[in-house]
Amino acid sequence: MTLTYALELIGTFVFAISGALAAEEHELDAFGITFIAFITALGGGTTRDVLLGIHPLVWIADTNYLLTIFVAVAVAIAFKQYILPLRKTFFLFDTIGIGFFTILGLKKALLVAQVSPLIGVIMGMVSATFGGVLRDVFCNQVPLIFRKEIYATACLVGAGIYLFLEKISPYTRLNTLLTIFIIIIIRFVAVKYKLSLTWKR
Amino acid sequence: MTLTYALELIGTFVFAISGALAAEEHELDAFGITFIAFITALGGGTTRDVLLGIHPLVWIADTNYLLTIFVAVAVAIAFKQYILPLRKTFFLFDTIGIGFFTILGLKKALLVAQVSPLIGVIMGMVSATFGGVLRDVFCNQVPLIFRKEIYATACLVGAGIYLFLEKISPYTRLNTLLTIFIIIIIRFVAVKYKLSLTWKR
Amino acid sequence: MTLTYALELIGTFVFAISGALAAEEHELDAFGITFIAFITALGGGTTRDVLLGIHPLVWIADTNYLLTIFVAVAVAIAFKQYILPLRKTFFLFDTIGIGFFTILGLKKALLVAQVSPLIGVIMGMVSATFGGVLRDVFCNQVPLIFRKEIYATACLVGAGIYLFLEKISPYTRLNTLLTIFIIIIIRFVAVKYKLSLTWKR
């Protein structure tokens, strides 16, 4: 098992737990919670691959992703009271997750579908954020990232920086870490100083 | 015309009528009603085939499906007052329909896209239930099957049982009937005793 | 640059502006506004191509579409107070746009995916209207065209007339203009006399 694969499953696990907790708040049943956990964790990559026409989808070819989600849902339901107080830790994991998924999505779009850099950056952002968008649509809410928080924008900036770093430096692993670090900084600063992309109207 | 094909069109007809009746309650116009009837009847199979990358979609290759939906919408609008009291009959037809579509979807995923059994079971469930999920999303509601009724779960159990039966018995038609019968029993028992996948929180 | 290509970018621009203005009313942030502008302008063609299995998607192969949307969003935000009073002009442009996109979508479905005329007409309507449907779903509303206005129906009628004209006349450009003109007339008459596809219940 490569490091990237392990990180992908861990990211899937973290996103599935946050999806399951969100679903619980909407008083869904066990099936609804599992569906929302699934779409939160795998909706972004699925949207990216359907738009790019890449088949088979990752979770269809490799059932470890689904098994990871089933475990995450069981953990989220069983240990809810222990997980909920860990919101800050989760915020960190979630941000690491979107950074990581942004870069993976960017790379897949560039290498497998051979898209232009602009589309690659957008597909990186779609991979990282569209799971949350679909989660909100299925829970009947205007998607959170359309209203507040610098979230998708952090992914776009991170993806752009990663492309730049790859041009000037051959150390892919270092570039990845640096990019994820920059995405974390952007989100932390934005949340701390309540920055947003809105303006007075 | 084979028996399976006839049953598929009948299932499409029943699902389209239930979709049209639901759309009427939301005070949609004739176009909205037709769209919701379409998505209720064909949204599940369409989602399955888009996820699996199977083209052309069934209703694109064979316009009989669309014609069936147009007839169903006309019937639903014209004979609404005669259909609405038949809710119990409809419940039976709807349950037969999801059982039948579960098995068809499972088979298509296994044979055409050659997925693993777990993905096959999930694709069977998607075929049978995702039309209703999309109906609710387009009608701006949290999908019903995320909140109550053992519906998707009955499909998952049915699909699993069908796979098992196919392993131990060569009588596909009997296995199909048995599976649909089991799905009906699960739903009837769940509705009668108000079982659900929720728990006290 | 051909005339068709120029018209496509202009249509994308007009749809993106109307999407951005709609998103502004829902108090979305800059990312949300850009996303809604994108989905309003390109959601119809994207849905058509995903359903037909045509890849790469237009805006993935040619980034001019995305650049057009970015410019449209900037214009919509910067010149909002000058654009809003032009609603009537916009209504005209929007109607020309749906006429034009209906015919483009119809042709693409017939030529590239070689579908039957009925599916071609439906794909023309999907191209022209589904962007608006997705805009409403992501803004958490029952799609406008499901409730009022003869909008999708005008596209269906227009697409049917275009197919007929192409059978009896070799002047494609004239047929296109005539069809767009008919779609405009249908919409104007429907809006003026408050015609709709609803009935008393």
XYZ file of C-alpha atoms in Angstrom:
603
model
C 0.000 0.000 0.000
C 1.558 3.274 -1.091
C 1.562 6.418 1.052
C -0.780 8.213 -1.383
C -3.303 5.366 -1.267
C -3.219 5.284 2.550
C -3.731 9.064 2.665
C -6.649 8.801 0.218
C -8.410 6.254 2.429
C -7.712 8.361 5.540
C -9.094 11.468 3.769
C -12.161 9.479 2.723
C -12.600 8.351 6.338
C -12.389 11.908 7.731
C -14.795 13.340 5.114
C -17.246 10.460 5.678
C -17.276 11.091 9.437
C -17.952 14.819 8.941
C -20.720 13.927 6.438
C -22.280 11.410 8.848
C -22.281 13.963 11.674
C -23.918 16.569 9.408
C -26.547 14.012 8.338
C -27.296 13.138 11.960
C -28.142 16.784 12.653
C -30.787 16.579 9.902
C -32.371 13.600 11.679
C -31.859 11.210 8.793
C -32.128 7.434 9.264
C -29.195 5.012 8.995
C -29.541 4.770 5.215
C -29.680 8.566 4.830
C -26.633 9.001 7.061
C -24.658 6.444 5.045
C -25.696 8.080 1.761
C -24.680 11.560 2.949
C -21.374 10.212 4.320
C -20.755 8.585 0.935
C -21.592 11.681 -1.125
C -19.554 13.966 1.167
C -16.484 11.759 0.883
C -16.693 10.568 -2.736
C -19.018 13.110 -4.431
C -16.169 15.440 -5.390
C -14.014 12.832 -7.119
C -17.098 11.267 -8.716
C -18.214 14.617 -10.165
C -14.687 15.257 -11.473
C -14.457 11.844 -13.181
C -17.995 12.026 -14.658
C -17.193 15.495 -16.083
C -13.865 14.257 -17.472
C -15.377 10.978 -18.721
C -12.921 8.832 -16.728
C -14.231 5.307 -16.047
C -14.395 3.175 -13.986
C -14.921 5.524 -11.034
C -12.393 5.030 -8.219
C -14.893 3.618 -5.694
C -16.424 1.294 -8.311
C -13.059 -0.208 -9.223
C -11.812 -0.489 -5.622
C -14.347 -1.362 -2.908
C -11.936 -0.338 -0.110
C -13.400 3.171 -0.423
C -16.915 1.930 0.347
C -15.688 -0.246 3.214
C -13.877 2.806 4.628
C -17.145 4.749 4.517
C -19.114 1.961 6.227
C -16.527 1.894 9.028
C -16.575 5.711 9.278
C -20.404 5.742 9.581
C -20.296 3.067 12.296
C -17.616 5.039 14.179
C -19.518 8.332 13.767
C -22.742 6.805 15.143
C -21.119 4.807 17.957
C -18.649 7.436 19.191
C -20.620 10.589 18.384
C -20.284 12.068 21.870
C -16.500 11.648 21.807
C -16.088 13.057 18.280
C -18.262 16.158 18.560
C -16.007 17.920 21.125
C -13.058 17.390 18.762
C -14.371 19.969 16.274
C -11.072 21.888 16.228
C -9.054 18.763 15.505
C -11.564 17.976 12.792
C -11.208 21.404 11.273
C -7.482 20.716 10.956
C -7.996 17.242 9.446
C -10.674 18.552 7.098
C -8.351 21.296 5.856
C -5.477 18.856 5.375
C -7.989 16.666 3.520
C -9.114 19.341 1.076
C -5.493 20.323 0.426
C -4.572 16.745 -0.314
C -7.633 16.039 -2.466
C -7.099 19.278 -4.402
C -3.624 18.169 -5.475
C -4.718 14.589 -6.237
C -7.636 15.863 -8.356
C -5.411 18.367 -10.162
C -2.875 15.658 -10.987
C -5.494 13.171 -12.178
C -7.096 15.772 -14.475
C -3.710 16.751 -15.946
C -2.311 13.237 -16.323
C -5.335 11.061 -17.136
C -7.573 13.529 -19.009
C -4.733 15.807 -20.186
C -6.656 19.002 -19.622
C -5.225 22.536 -19.654
C -3.758 23.966 -16.399
C -6.857 26.176 -15.798
C -9.199 23.165 -16.043
C -6.765 21.154 -13.899
C -6.926 23.769 -11.138
C -10.731 23.801 -11.320
C -10.920 19.993 -11.255
C -8.655 19.992 -8.182
C -11.085 22.348 -6.478
C -14.098 20.271 -7.623
C -12.518 17.090 -6.175
C -12.005 18.738 -2.806
C -15.208 20.746 -2.427
C -18.057 19.267 -4.490
C -18.733 16.486 -1.994
C -19.729 19.170 0.517
C -21.819 20.971 -2.107
C -23.770 17.784 -2.917
C -24.144 17.000 0.821
C -25.869 20.382 1.279
C -28.057 19.993 -1.842
C -29.307 16.557 -0.691
C -29.895 17.967 2.823
C -31.973 20.708 1.171
C -29.724 23.676 1.969
C -27.949 26.336 -0.066
C -24.359 24.997 -0.134
C -22.302 26.408 2.742
C -19.313 27.244 0.541
C -21.505 29.483 -1.651
C -22.251 31.665 1.352
C -19.267 31.896 3.631
C -15.736 30.812 4.436
C -12.832 31.012 2.043
C -12.864 27.341 1.200
C -13.076 26.683 -2.522
C -10.927 29.752 -3.105
C -8.203 28.310 -0.856
C -8.249 25.183 -3.052
C -7.999 27.245 -6.241
C -5.075 29.279 -4.871
C -3.397 26.111 -3.560
C -3.773 24.319 -6.886
C -2.304 27.315 -8.722
C 0.655 27.453 -6.322
C 1.247 23.723 -6.700
C 1.395 24.040 -10.493
C 3.909 26.860 -10.094
C 6.032 24.891 -7.586
C 6.114 21.866 -9.890
C 7.557 24.119 -12.615
C 10.410 25.437 -10.486
C 11.165 22.491 -8.188
C 11.549 18.744 -8.799
C 10.612 17.749 -5.222
C 6.971 16.699 -5.679
C 6.512 15.522 -2.088
C 7.867 18.803 -0.702
C 5.709 20.798 -3.137
C 2.665 18.839 -1.953
C 3.424 19.492 1.713
C 4.097 23.181 1.038
C 0.808 23.536 -0.886
C -1.241 21.818 1.816
C 0.465 24.057 4.376
C -0.463 27.190 2.368
C -4.108 26.037 2.055
C -4.219 25.488 5.841
C -2.771 28.967 6.472
C -5.317 30.605 4.119
C -8.228 28.874 5.874
C -6.926 29.575 9.390
C -6.328 33.253 8.645
C -9.724 33.554 6.910
C -11.574 31.910 9.810
C -9.613 33.789 12.499
C -10.110 37.242 10.949
C -13.567 36.363 9.599
C -12.473 37.149 6.035
C -14.980 36.316 3.332
C -15.595 36.921 -0.349
C -18.684 38.999 0.310
C -19.074 42.744 0.314
C -21.628 45.238 1.449
C -24.585 45.544 -0.905
C -41.370 -8.305 -27.053
C -39.796 -10.292 -24.249
C -41.346 -10.611 -20.795
C -38.498 -8.606 -19.207
C -38.971 -5.737 -21.679
C -42.732 -5.669 -21.077
C -42.154 -5.634 -17.316
C -39.624 -2.791 -17.668
C -42.137 -0.642 -19.541
C -44.864 -1.487 -17.002
C -42.491 -0.566 -14.152
C -41.630 2.700 -15.921
C -45.356 3.397 -16.315
C -46.110 2.800 -12.603
C -43.150 4.908 -11.413
C -44.063 7.723 -13.844
C -47.648 7.803 -12.532
C -46.451 8.001 -8.922
C -43.999 10.763 -9.938
C -46.711 12.716 -11.763
C -49.037 12.503 -8.757
C -46.260 13.738 -6.435
C -45.501 16.618 -8.827
C -49.175 17.593 -8.935
C -49.153 18.014 -5.160
C -46.341 20.555 -5.558
C -48.519 22.561 -7.969
C -46.126 22.230 -10.887
C -47.246 22.988 -14.445
C -47.583 20.376 -17.208
C -43.892 20.595 -18.083
C -42.831 20.265 -14.446
C -45.133 17.274 -13.959
C -43.711 15.548 -17.041
C -40.146 16.255 -15.927
C -40.751 14.876 -12.418
C -42.536 11.810 -13.865
C -39.528 11.263 -16.142
C -36.916 11.641 -13.402
C -38.883 9.430 -10.977
C -39.182 6.645 -13.547
C -35.818 6.869 -15.329
C -33.571 8.790 -12.905
C -32.394 5.624 -11.121
C -31.280 3.747 -14.232
C -29.797 6.938 -15.695
C -27.712 7.577 -12.563
C -26.531 3.948 -12.583
C -25.456 4.078 -16.237
C -23.767 7.496 -15.939
C -21.811 6.235 -12.899
C -20.864 3.042 -14.733
C -20.119 4.891 -17.996
C -22.603 2.798 -20.017
C -23.825 4.561 -23.179
C -26.207 5.063 -24.870
C -28.656 5.395 -21.977
C -31.651 3.044 -22.238
C -34.233 5.802 -22.888
C -31.988 7.500 -25.439
C -31.550 4.320 -27.461
C -35.214 3.268 -27.215
C -37.894 5.978 -27.278
C -40.591 3.573 -26.050
C -39.577 4.568 -22.519
C -40.337 8.241 -23.178
C -43.615 7.404 -24.917
C -44.574 5.285 -21.897
C -43.930 8.278 -19.646
C -45.995 10.631 -21.825
C -48.915 8.183 -21.676
C -48.481 7.787 -17.907
C -48.550 11.571 -17.383
C -51.691 11.904 -19.506
C -53.340 9.069 -17.545
C -52.252 10.551 -14.184
C -53.681 13.977 -15.065
C -56.894 12.716 -16.681
C -57.790 9.992 -14.178
C -56.311 11.521 -11.036
C -59.501 11.153 -8.994
C -59.741 7.448 -9.861
C -56.058 6.740 -9.163
C -55.650 8.501 -5.829
C -58.003 6.147 -3.913
C -55.973 3.192 -5.220
C -52.990 4.063 -2.992
C -52.806 0.557 -1.501
C -52.767 -1.083 -4.919
C -50.077 1.399 -5.902
C -48.016 0.571 -2.868
C -48.035 -3.049 -4.009
C -47.138 -2.177 -7.619
C -44.437 0.238 -6.460
C -42.882 -2.452 -4.258
C -42.990 -5.016 -7.069
C -41.411 -2.314 -9.256
C -38.469 -1.619 -6.956
C -37.854 -5.349 -6.517
C -37.844 -5.861 -10.259
C -35.646 -2.799 -10.989
C -33.205 -3.808 -8.234
C -32.565 -7.149 -9.902
C -32.365 -5.649 -13.402
C -29.886 -3.002 -12.221
C -27.821 -5.574 -10.360
C -27.632 -7.800 -13.449
C -26.736 -4.931 -15.780
C -23.938 -3.755 -13.486
C -22.522 -7.287 -13.175
C -22.844 -8.268 -16.845
C -22.247 -5.027 -18.766
C -19.853 -3.186 -16.450
C -18.466 -6.330 -14.765
C -18.330 -4.785 -11.325
C -17.764 -6.632 -8.037
C -20.792 -8.144 -6.208
C -20.833 -5.326 -3.596
C -20.960 -2.636 -6.295
C -23.577 -4.726 -8.159
C -25.825 -4.796 -5.085
C -25.405 -1.027 -4.649
C -26.131 -0.364 -8.335
C -29.295 -2.484 -8.038
C -30.408 -0.304 -5.153
C -29.453 2.892 -7.045
C -31.531 1.766 -10.073
C -34.594 1.188 -7.904
C -34.417 4.141 -5.523
C -32.477 7.047 -7.007
C -35.375 8.179 -9.191
C -37.316 8.918 -6.002
C -34.303 10.682 -4.476
C -33.947 12.977 -7.512
C -37.728 13.588 -7.529
C -37.484 14.898 -3.978
C -34.366 17.002 -4.669
C -36.024 18.686 -7.680
C -39.192 19.233 -5.599
C -36.945 20.906 -2.979
C -37.365 18.334 -0.201
C -35.002 16.179 1.829
C -35.386 12.780 0.096
C -38.073 10.683 1.770
C -35.954 7.524 1.836
C -33.285 9.350 3.883
C -35.816 9.933 6.622
C -38.187 7.025 6.905
C -39.376 3.686 5.610
C -37.170 0.683 5.033
C -36.972 1.130 1.303
C -33.411 1.296 0.008
C -32.425 -1.243 2.658
C -35.050 -3.682 1.364
C -33.440 -3.349 -2.089
C -29.949 -3.962 -0.687
C -31.117 -7.053 1.211
C -33.064 -8.276 -1.828
C -30.081 -7.813 -4.137
C -27.841 -9.704 -1.714
C -30.350 -12.569 -1.457
C -30.669 -12.721 -5.251
C -26.890 -13.048 -5.650
C -26.936 -15.881 -3.100
C -29.874 -17.638 -4.807
C -28.136 -17.450 -8.186
C -25.166 -19.237 -6.647
C -27.189 -22.152 -5.294
C -29.991 -22.455 -7.862
C -30.070 -22.416 -11.669
C -33.710 -21.245 -11.891
C -33.224 -17.512 -12.577
C -36.926 -16.792 -13.011
C -37.800 -18.491 -9.734
C -34.934 -16.667 -7.973
C -36.248 -13.363 -9.320
C -39.786 -14.061 -8.101
C -38.518 -15.204 -4.705
C -36.385 -12.057 -4.326
C -39.221 -9.724 -5.277
C -41.434 -11.603 -2.813
C -38.854 -11.126 -0.031
C -38.542 -7.375 -0.787
C -42.345 -7.064 -0.627
C -42.428 -8.915 2.720
C -39.696 -6.667 4.176
C -41.551 -3.506 3.150
C -44.965 -4.752 4.312
C -43.617 -5.825 7.702
C -41.668 -2.551 8.056
C -44.701 -0.410 7.209
C -47.116 -2.499 9.300
C -44.961 -2.476 12.427
C -43.576 1.007 11.734
C -40.000 -0.284 11.730
C -37.352 2.195 10.696
C -33.593 2.619 10.693
C -33.711 5.454 13.185
C -33.036 5.361 16.893
C -33.554 7.605 19.834
C -31.061 10.425 20.030
C -13.770 32.712 -35.449
C -16.989 31.507 -37.017
C -20.351 33.203 -36.495
C -21.709 30.194 -34.580
C -18.744 30.224 -32.199
C -19.099 33.969 -31.587
C -22.835 33.523 -30.908
C -22.129 30.659 -28.503
C -19.745 32.817 -26.464
C -22.239 35.715 -26.506
C -25.015 33.375 -25.354
C -22.741 32.044 -22.589
C -22.014 35.640 -21.558
C -25.714 36.602 -21.378
C -26.697 33.457 -19.437
C -23.757 33.918 -17.036
C -24.817 37.516 -16.307
C -28.402 36.448 -15.589
C -27.068 33.638 -13.362
C -24.760 36.019 -11.478
C -27.617 38.483 -10.865
C -29.848 35.643 -9.571
C -27.034 34.446 -7.273
C -26.531 37.973 -5.921
C -30.173 38.056 -4.838
C -29.515 34.928 -2.746
C -26.649 36.762 -0.965
C -23.980 34.312 -2.090
C -20.294 35.194 -1.887
C -18.012 35.753 -4.896
C -17.328 32.021 -5.265
C -21.034 31.144 -5.041
C -21.905 33.810 -7.613
C -19.265 32.507 -10.026
C -20.445 28.924 -9.532
C -24.092 29.826 -10.173
C -23.104 31.907 -13.232
C -21.155 28.901 -14.521
C -23.938 26.374 -13.944
C -26.593 28.680 -15.443
C -24.547 29.214 -18.601
C -22.954 25.787 -19.085
C -25.122 23.417 -17.013
C -27.494 22.701 -19.903
C -24.848 21.715 -22.435
C -22.937 19.792 -19.759
C -26.031 17.775 -18.787
C -26.721 17.025 -22.470
C -23.168 15.815 -23.136
C -22.966 13.738 -19.923
C -26.294 12.068 -20.829
C -25.112 11.456 -24.399
C -21.619 10.356 -23.281
C -19.856 13.008 -25.412
C -16.367 13.877 -24.124
C -14.475 16.117 -23.685
C -17.103 18.625 -22.547
C -17.077 21.884 -24.528
C -15.804 24.077 -21.671
C -13.133 21.526 -20.732
C -11.730 21.423 -24.276
C -11.936 25.189 -24.841
C -11.224 27.497 -21.882
C -12.701 30.529 -23.703
C -16.063 29.520 -22.190
C -14.716 29.809 -18.647
C -12.958 33.090 -19.405
C -16.247 34.417 -20.831
C -17.974 33.495 -17.562
C -15.283 35.163 -15.422
C -15.680 38.370 -17.457
C -19.487 38.137 -17.215
C -19.337 37.756 -13.407
C -16.990 40.760 -13.130
C -19.326 42.816 -15.347
C -22.425 41.681 -13.418
C -20.870 42.651 -10.068
C -19.310 45.919 -11.219
C -22.195 47.245 -13.318
C -25.100 45.720 -11.418
C -26.996 49.012 -11.031
C -26.789 49.669 -14.789
C -27.814 46.133 -15.784
C -30.794 45.644 -13.469
C -32.966 48.314 -15.149
C -32.352 46.602 -18.507
C -34.558 43.624 -17.563
C -36.650 43.931 -20.726
C -33.589 43.962 -22.963
C -32.330 40.969 -21.032
C -35.586 39.121 -21.509
C -35.100 39.534 -25.267
C -31.451 38.416 -25.173
C -32.319 35.492 -22.907
C -35.046 34.354 -25.309
C -32.742 34.668 -28.326
C -30.209 32.702 -26.269
C -32.525 29.794 -25.504
C -33.631 29.664 -29.150
C -30.062 29.554 -30.331
C -28.934 26.985 -27.727
C -31.953 24.793 -28.475
C -30.946 24.491 -32.132
C -27.243 23.994 -31.324
C -28.099 21.249 -28.812
C -30.508 19.576 -31.218
C -27.881 19.540 -33.968
C -25.128 18.225 -31.696
C -27.355 15.393 -30.444
C -28.370 14.431 -33.997
C -24.918 14.745 -35.598
C -22.494 13.672 -32.854
C -24.593 11.158 -30.899
C -26.886 10.225 -33.817
C -30.006 10.044 -31.694
C -33.580 9.832 -32.957
C -35.461 13.096 -33.755
C -37.539 12.873 -30.523
C -34.379 12.570 -28.381
C -32.771 15.349 -30.463
C -35.665 17.704 -29.702
C -35.460 16.838 -25.994
C -31.670 17.327 -25.942
C -32.145 20.739 -27.604
C -34.551 21.681 -24.810
C -32.173 20.281 -22.146
C -29.272 22.362 -23.558
C -31.324 25.550 -23.402
C -33.156 25.112 -20.102
C -31.305 22.775 -17.746
C -28.786 25.432 -16.725
C -31.660 27.378 -15.193
C -33.034 24.234 -13.535
C -29.663 23.490 -11.895
C -29.289 27.167 -10.872
C -32.587 26.894 -8.972
C -31.726 23.508 -7.393
C -28.368 24.838 -6.105
C -30.127 27.998 -4.827
C -32.525 25.667 -2.968
C -35.691 26.490 -4.930
C -38.205 24.477 -6.936
C -37.095 25.224 -10.529
C -38.940 28.204 -11.971
C -39.694 26.492 -15.285
C -41.524 23.700 -13.432
C -44.009 26.226 -12.065
C -44.669 28.950 -14.589
C -43.887 30.495 -17.937
C -43.972 28.641 -21.227
C -40.238 28.260 -21.469
C -39.146 24.669 -21.955
C -42.254 24.102 -24.058
C -41.246 26.958 -26.389
C -37.912 25.176 -26.866
C -39.603 21.861 -27.607
C -41.938 23.460 -30.147
C -39.058 25.423 -31.686
C -36.880 22.334 -31.983
C -39.724 20.438 -33.646
C -40.336 23.270 -36.107
C -36.614 23.460 -36.900
C -36.503 19.756 -37.713
C -39.493 20.236 -40.007
C -37.964 23.303 -41.721
C -34.727 21.438 -42.347
C -36.729 18.756 -44.142
C -38.455 21.169 -46.508
C -35.830 23.901 -46.967
C -32.066 23.811 -47.601
C -31.432 27.281 -46.073
C -30.109 26.320 -42.621
C -29.329 29.887 -41.567
C -32.806 31.070 -42.528
C -34.381 28.077 -40.764
C -32.390 28.932 -37.636
C -33.497 32.566 -37.686
C -37.123 31.572 -38.323
C -37.057 29.087 -35.442
C -35.546 31.574 -32.998
C -38.161 34.086 -34.133
C -40.971 31.582 -33.446
C -39.576 30.795 -29.985
C -39.449 34.526 -29.211
C -43.073 34.961 -30.378
C -44.255 32.035 -28.237
C -42.569 33.436 -25.137
C -43.735 37.024 -25.753
C -47.324 35.963 -26.318
C -47.213 33.641 -23.289
C -45.802 36.330 -20.995
C -48.067 39.060 -22.361
C -51.293 37.062 -22.019
C -50.047 35.226 -18.900
C -50.500 31.854 -20.584
C -49.244 28.873 -18.662
C -49.385 25.093 -18.705
C -51.340 24.952 -15.466
C -55.038 24.437 -14.942
C -57.490 24.787 -12.138
C -57.344 21.952 -9.670
